[in-house]
Structure formats: C-alpha cells, structure tokens
XYZ file of C-alpha atoms in Angstrom:
204
model
C 37.491 13.691 -2.663
C 36.839 17.053 -1.097
C 37.100 17.890 2.408
C 33.223 18.060 2.762
C 32.931 14.622 1.225
C 35.480 13.133 3.561
C 33.727 14.806 6.573
C 30.393 13.378 5.551
C 31.814 9.983 4.844
C 33.367 9.670 8.353
C 30.082 11.053 9.896
C 28.008 8.408 8.130
C 30.109 5.340 8.659
C 29.210 4.720 12.286
C 25.401 5.005 11.434
C 25.946 2.664 8.314
C 27.740 0.089 10.314
C 25.136 -0.073 12.999
C 22.307 -0.215 10.393
C 23.956 -2.874 8.375
C 24.709 -5.037 11.464
C 21.014 -4.720 12.572
C 19.210 -5.244 9.314
C 21.350 -7.821 7.461
C 18.682 -10.048 5.944
C 18.579 -13.596 4.420
C 16.144 -14.424 1.631
C 15.577 -17.681 -0.084
C 14.037 -17.822 -3.598
C 12.775 -20.731 -5.509
C 13.058 -20.222 -9.264
C 12.811 -22.644 -12.087
C 14.987 -22.758 -15.084
C 14.228 -20.014 -17.618
C 11.497 -18.410 -15.505
C 11.829 -14.966 -13.967
C 11.673 -14.974 -10.163
C 10.798 -11.574 -8.623
C 11.021 -10.351 -5.026
C 11.546 -7.040 -3.236
C 13.562 -5.694 -0.419
C 12.480 -2.909 1.757
C 15.061 -0.020 2.232
C 14.725 3.130 4.216
C 16.962 6.129 4.255
C 18.374 6.204 7.784
C 19.841 9.591 7.637
C 18.378 12.969 8.649
C 18.772 14.360 5.107
C 18.116 13.370 1.487
C 20.822 10.874 0.396
C 21.756 9.096 -2.871
C 22.287 5.321 -2.942
C 23.352 2.609 -5.267
C 22.717 -1.130 -5.400
C 25.235 -3.821 -6.192
C 24.852 -7.518 -6.657
C 27.928 -9.641 -5.821
C 29.911 -6.299 -6.094
C 28.461 -5.545 -9.509
C 26.661 -2.260 -9.541
C 23.145 -2.006 -10.935
C 24.260 0.190 -13.765
C 26.375 -2.477 -15.174
C 23.936 -5.298 -14.500
C 20.916 -3.431 -16.023
C 22.873 -2.907 -19.228
C 23.547 -6.696 -19.566
C 20.031 -8.035 -18.929
C 18.444 -10.397 -21.367
C 16.926 -8.923 -24.474
C 13.287 -9.987 -24.928
C 11.396 -9.746 -28.127
C 7.812 -8.455 -28.592
C 6.663 -12.051 -28.473
C 8.216 -12.558 -25.019
C 11.064 -14.763 -26.225
C 14.472 -14.362 -24.541
C 16.994 -13.784 -27.263
C 20.013 -14.276 -24.975
C 20.390 -14.964 -21.246
C 21.453 -12.226 -18.904
C 25.095 -12.005 -17.889
C 23.942 -11.032 -14.383
C 21.345 -13.575 -13.204
C 20.204 -11.373 -10.255
C 19.591 -7.771 -10.922
C 17.681 -4.739 -9.735
C 14.579 -3.978 -11.878
C 15.326 -0.538 -13.153
C 12.852 -0.690 -16.092
C 9.899 1.518 -15.158
C 7.333 -0.429 -17.197
C 8.482 -3.710 -15.741
C 8.323 -2.267 -12.141
C 4.835 -0.964 -12.762
C 3.776 -4.336 -13.942
C 4.977 -6.005 -10.735
C 2.960 -3.570 -8.748
C -0.223 -3.809 -10.788
C -0.158 -7.589 -11.456
C 1.890 -9.100 -8.660
C 0.988 -6.786 -5.742
C 4.511 -5.312 -5.098
C 4.407 -2.094 -3.058
C 4.128 0.910 -5.200
C 6.893 3.629 -5.080
C 6.004 6.852 -3.430
C 4.700 9.517 -5.720
C 6.612 12.666 -4.936
C 5.094 16.061 -5.408
C 5.671 17.480 -8.805
C 7.070 14.111 -10.115
C 6.061 13.119 -13.495
C 6.459 9.367 -13.049
C 6.867 7.564 -9.811
C 8.504 4.573 -11.354
C 11.360 6.552 -12.730
C 13.152 6.474 -9.414
C 16.371 4.938 -10.703
C 18.870 6.910 -12.800
C 20.616 5.710 -15.885
C 23.519 4.713 -13.668
C 21.140 2.677 -11.280
C 21.356 5.070 -8.486
C 18.420 6.585 -6.538
C 17.697 9.122 -3.895
C 15.350 9.057 -0.874
C 14.361 11.812 1.424
C 15.035 11.516 5.176
C 13.136 8.493 6.547
C 11.569 7.734 3.087
C 11.322 4.008 2.093
C 11.009 1.929 -1.077
C 10.579 -1.730 -1.860
C 13.430 -2.282 -4.251
C 12.477 -4.924 -6.939
C 14.709 -7.578 -8.005
C 14.638 -10.217 -10.727
C 16.523 -13.506 -10.944
C 16.585 -15.250 -14.283
C 18.853 -18.240 -14.923
C 19.207 -20.804 -17.664
C 21.946 -22.665 -15.564
C 19.590 -25.254 -14.048
C 20.655 -28.705 -12.903
C 20.286 -31.342 -15.517
C 20.817 -35.000 -15.840
C 21.001 -37.360 -18.784
C 18.869 -40.411 -17.783
C 19.146 -41.842 -21.281
C 22.845 -42.381 -20.640
C 22.731 -43.160 -16.896
C 19.785 -45.550 -17.300
C 18.350 -44.038 -14.076
C 15.480 -41.600 -13.643
C 16.449 -38.129 -12.556
C 16.349 -37.065 -8.934
C 13.436 -34.946 -7.867
C 15.636 -31.733 -7.848
C 17.025 -32.320 -11.265
C 15.650 -31.879 -14.702
C 15.573 -34.889 -17.169
C 16.076 -33.413 -20.637
C 17.116 -36.715 -22.294
C 20.236 -36.310 -24.201
C 21.803 -33.327 -22.319
C 25.107 -33.899 -20.775
C 26.388 -32.611 -17.531
C 24.825 -31.340 -14.194
C 24.738 -27.854 -12.645
C 24.345 -26.595 -9.144
C 21.102 -27.165 -7.274
C 21.756 -24.081 -5.036
C 23.405 -20.653 -5.403
C 24.032 -17.747 -3.239
C 24.194 -14.018 -3.973
C 24.729 -10.875 -2.031
C 22.851 -7.619 -2.504
C 24.190 -4.412 -1.019
C 22.754 -0.877 -0.739
C 25.348 1.682 -0.287
C 25.288 5.441 0.146
C 27.103 6.853 -2.796
C 30.633 7.756 -1.768
C 29.768 6.267 1.642
C 29.451 3.011 3.493
C 27.156 0.033 2.966
C 23.692 0.437 4.588
C 21.969 -2.805 3.917
C 23.206 -6.361 3.031
C 20.985 -9.050 1.924
C 22.160 -12.649 1.432
C 19.971 -14.282 -1.367
C 19.951 -18.060 -1.351
C 18.644 -19.558 -4.550
C 17.212 -23.147 -4.568
C 16.167 -24.330 -7.894
C 12.914 -25.947 -8.382
C 12.160 -28.928 -10.806
C 11.163 -27.926 -14.288
C 8.430 -29.997 -15.709
C 8.787 -30.986 -19.385
C 5.779 -32.616 -21.038
C-alpha cells in the first residue's frame, strides 16, 4: 500500500467503526425451498467524498458469489443450485425487474450515465458520491430445505418440515448469514445479520 492509501485508511477507520456500531442491522427472511427470496438493504456513503465499496456475504465477496450463482434456462428452470445461497443481485436486468415488478427502490440515474442499473462492476464493487445512497438488492435461493420421510417414520411431518415421501434425512429449519459492506482497502461500514427461517413447501 502507498503512503496515501495508508493515510486514508487510518483516517476512515474511526468513521467506519462508529457507523458500523450504529447501523448494524438484523433482518429475517422467510424463504421456501427452491424459491428465490429477495430483499434490499439501504446503504449510504458516509464520507465527504466519492468512495468505492464492496459487498461480502459470510466473508465471500460479491465478485465470487455472482460468478457461482445458479444457471437458469430460458424456460426459467434452475439447471444447478447456486454455491452461494445469499448473494448480491449484480445482474442489471434482474435488478430492474425487482424495481418494476416488486417495488424495490430504483437506483439513482447519474448525469451522463447510460444505464442506471449498471452500478456494480464486474468484480462486484460500486461507487457512491458523498451522501449518495442505494438500496442494495439481495437474493436468497436454497434447495437445502428441511425434509422428513413420513413413509418411514409412520408419522406426519411437523408443520415446519416438508413431507416428500421417500426422501431420507433432515436439514436445518433456520440459518444465519452476515452481509458486510466495506470501503475498498478500508474498514467495514455496514453489517447486516440475516436470519433465514424456512417456510413450509406445499406439495400437491
């Protein structure tokens, strides 16, 4: 690191520590097995200058997570599950769909920008001007839902489990993930603890 980078890092750390302690959030989501669950987290640049940030989920940066998301065919069929169940939505078309169809806050249209939804770089980082805010979109998609084999046990499935008849084993009914937003080459600015509570999956 250069002297300038070290100076900026030490200057930003006190601000970042205060911001993180004040705005640490807790979110609970209620997804079902195999169904994408979306939510957003407001984030504002607390510095008096334009700054670059990056998002990580459980210490995995968005650049890696976005590269391992599930592949979906044109018919909407998931060809393989994502390696990272919770990830930042970096795809511009998917983000725009969330704004238009689900009422998510739209990103700011900067003067001279060709496409407002192309906020994130190929590496998953983004920049905000001083005081600028954005609703960071996230998606949770998991196929690791709790299951029970009532055919073997002879009992009906509890309300929080899915009776799939013939499947063996059970999975967790709850999970926890941690989302962090960090200034590039700086300190963590925002931490969000995401609690996942799986909902019943109805099988006709």
